[in-house]
PDB file of C-alpha atoms in Angstrom:
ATOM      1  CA  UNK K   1     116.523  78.212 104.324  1.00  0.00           C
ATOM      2  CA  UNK K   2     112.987  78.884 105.369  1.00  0.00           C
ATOM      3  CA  UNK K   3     109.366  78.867 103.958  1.00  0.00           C
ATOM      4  CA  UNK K   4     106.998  81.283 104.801  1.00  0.00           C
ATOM      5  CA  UNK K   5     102.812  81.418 104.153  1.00  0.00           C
ATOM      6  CA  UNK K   6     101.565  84.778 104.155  1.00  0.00           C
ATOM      7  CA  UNK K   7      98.041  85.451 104.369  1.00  0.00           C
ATOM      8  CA  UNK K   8      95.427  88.090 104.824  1.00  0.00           C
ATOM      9  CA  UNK K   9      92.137  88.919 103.797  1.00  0.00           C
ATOM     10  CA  UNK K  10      90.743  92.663 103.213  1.00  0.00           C
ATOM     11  CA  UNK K  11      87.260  93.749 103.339  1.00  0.00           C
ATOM     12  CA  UNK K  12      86.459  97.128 102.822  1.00  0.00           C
ATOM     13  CA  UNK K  13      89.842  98.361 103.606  1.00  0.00           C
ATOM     14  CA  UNK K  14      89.957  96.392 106.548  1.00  0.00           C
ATOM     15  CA  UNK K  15      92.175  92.915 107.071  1.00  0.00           C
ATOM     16  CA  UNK K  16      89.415  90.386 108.453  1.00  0.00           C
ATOM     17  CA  UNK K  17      91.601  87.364 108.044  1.00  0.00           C
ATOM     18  CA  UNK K  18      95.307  86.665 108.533  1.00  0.00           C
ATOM     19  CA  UNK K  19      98.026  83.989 109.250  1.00  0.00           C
ATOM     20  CA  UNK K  20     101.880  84.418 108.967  1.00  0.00           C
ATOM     21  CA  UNK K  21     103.736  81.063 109.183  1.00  0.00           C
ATOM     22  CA  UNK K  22     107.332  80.824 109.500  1.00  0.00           C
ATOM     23  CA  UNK K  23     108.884  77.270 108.841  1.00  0.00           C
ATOM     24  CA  UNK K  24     111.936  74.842 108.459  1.00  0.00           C
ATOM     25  CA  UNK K  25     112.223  73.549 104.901  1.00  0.00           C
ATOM     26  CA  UNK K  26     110.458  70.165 106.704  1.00  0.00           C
ATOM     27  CA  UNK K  27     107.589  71.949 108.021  1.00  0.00           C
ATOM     28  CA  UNK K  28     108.310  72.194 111.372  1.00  0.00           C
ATOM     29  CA  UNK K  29     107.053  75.488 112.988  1.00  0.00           C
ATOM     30  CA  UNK K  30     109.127  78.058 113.836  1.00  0.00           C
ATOM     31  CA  UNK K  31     106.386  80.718 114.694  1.00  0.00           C
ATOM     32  CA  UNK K  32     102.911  81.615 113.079  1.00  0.00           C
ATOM     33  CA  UNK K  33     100.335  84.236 114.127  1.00  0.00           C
ATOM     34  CA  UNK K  34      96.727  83.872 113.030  1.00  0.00           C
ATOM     35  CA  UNK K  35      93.241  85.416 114.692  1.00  0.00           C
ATOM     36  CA  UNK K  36      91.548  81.771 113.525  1.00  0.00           C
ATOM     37  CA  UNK K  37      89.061  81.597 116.334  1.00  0.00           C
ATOM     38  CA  UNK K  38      90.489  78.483 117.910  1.00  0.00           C
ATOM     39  CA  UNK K  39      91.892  79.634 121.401  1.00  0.00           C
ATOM     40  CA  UNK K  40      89.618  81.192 123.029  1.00  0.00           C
ATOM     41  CA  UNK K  41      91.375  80.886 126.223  1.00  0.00           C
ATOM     42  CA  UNK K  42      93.928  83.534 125.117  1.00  0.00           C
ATOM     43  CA  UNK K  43      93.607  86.860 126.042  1.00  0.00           C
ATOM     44  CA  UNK K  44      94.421  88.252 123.082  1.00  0.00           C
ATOM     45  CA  UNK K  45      91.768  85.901 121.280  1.00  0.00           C
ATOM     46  CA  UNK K  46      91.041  85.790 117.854  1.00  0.00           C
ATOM     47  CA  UNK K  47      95.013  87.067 118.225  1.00  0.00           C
ATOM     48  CA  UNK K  48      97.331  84.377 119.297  1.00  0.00           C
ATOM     49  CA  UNK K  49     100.751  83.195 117.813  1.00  0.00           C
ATOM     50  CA  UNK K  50     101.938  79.187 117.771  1.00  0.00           C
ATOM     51  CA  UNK K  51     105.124  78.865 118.725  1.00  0.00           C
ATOM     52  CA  UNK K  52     107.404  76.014 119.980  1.00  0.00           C
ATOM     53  CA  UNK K  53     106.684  76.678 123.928  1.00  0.00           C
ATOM     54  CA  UNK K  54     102.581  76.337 122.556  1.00  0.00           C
ATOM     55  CA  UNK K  55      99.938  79.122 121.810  1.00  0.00           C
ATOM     56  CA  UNK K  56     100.608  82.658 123.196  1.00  0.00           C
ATOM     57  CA  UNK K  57      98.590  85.564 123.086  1.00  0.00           C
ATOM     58  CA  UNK K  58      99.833  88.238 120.596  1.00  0.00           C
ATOM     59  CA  UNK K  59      99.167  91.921 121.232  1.00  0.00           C
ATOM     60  CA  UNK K  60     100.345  93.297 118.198  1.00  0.00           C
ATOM     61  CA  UNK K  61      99.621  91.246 115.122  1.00  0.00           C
ATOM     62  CA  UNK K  62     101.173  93.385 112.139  1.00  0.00           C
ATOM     63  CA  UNK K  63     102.860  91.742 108.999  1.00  0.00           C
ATOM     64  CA  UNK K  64     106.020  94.069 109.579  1.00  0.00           C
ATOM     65  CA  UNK K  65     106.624  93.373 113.049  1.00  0.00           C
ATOM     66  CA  UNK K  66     106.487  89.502 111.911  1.00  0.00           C
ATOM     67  CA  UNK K  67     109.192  89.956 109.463  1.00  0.00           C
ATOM     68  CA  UNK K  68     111.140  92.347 111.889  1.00  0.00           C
ATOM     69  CA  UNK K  69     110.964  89.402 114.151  1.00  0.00           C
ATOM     70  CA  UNK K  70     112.533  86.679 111.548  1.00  0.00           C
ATOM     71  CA  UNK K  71     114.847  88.967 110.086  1.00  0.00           C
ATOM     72  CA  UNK K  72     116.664  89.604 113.886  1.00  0.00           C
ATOM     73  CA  UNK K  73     116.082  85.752 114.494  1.00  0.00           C
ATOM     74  CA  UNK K  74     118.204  84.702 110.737  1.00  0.00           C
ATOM     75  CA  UNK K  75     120.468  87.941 111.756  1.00  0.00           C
ATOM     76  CA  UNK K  76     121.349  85.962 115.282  1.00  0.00           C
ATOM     77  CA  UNK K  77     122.760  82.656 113.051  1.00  0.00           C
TER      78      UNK K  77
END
C-alpha cells in the first residue's frame, strides 16, 4: 500500500505551484518532487525531488512521468 499527495496550482493556464509525494502507509518518503523554493543550491532550482539518497535536481517535473515512475517501481515488487 502507498499514499500519495498530489498537488498543483494553475494560474492562467499555467501550473505555478506543485508537489507530488509518494509514501509508505507510515509516512516515510519514498520520493516527492516540488519547485518550493528551498534548495537553491540545486541546479534545477525551484525543481528538485526528495528522495532517500537527499535532494536531487529534477529536470523534468511532469505529473505523468511521476506516476510512470511509481507504477515501474510497484511493477518491480
Amino acid at each position: 500500500m502507498s499514499v500519495l499527495h498530489i498537488r498543483e496550482i494553475w494560474q492562467d493556464g499555467r501550473r505555478t505551484s506543485y508537489s507530488y509525494y509518494w509514501l509508505k502507509p507510515d509516512g516515510d518518503l519514498v520520493e516527492g518532487w516540488d519547485n518550493a523554493p528551498h534548495h537553491p543550491e540545486i541546479e534545477t532550482f525551484p525543481d528538485h525531488a526528495h528522495t532517500k539518497g537527499g535532494v536531487k535536481p529534477l529536470h523534468r517535473p511532469d505529473l505523468k512521468l511521476f506516476l510512470d515512475k511509481i507504477r515501474k517501481a510497484l511493477l518491480c515488487l
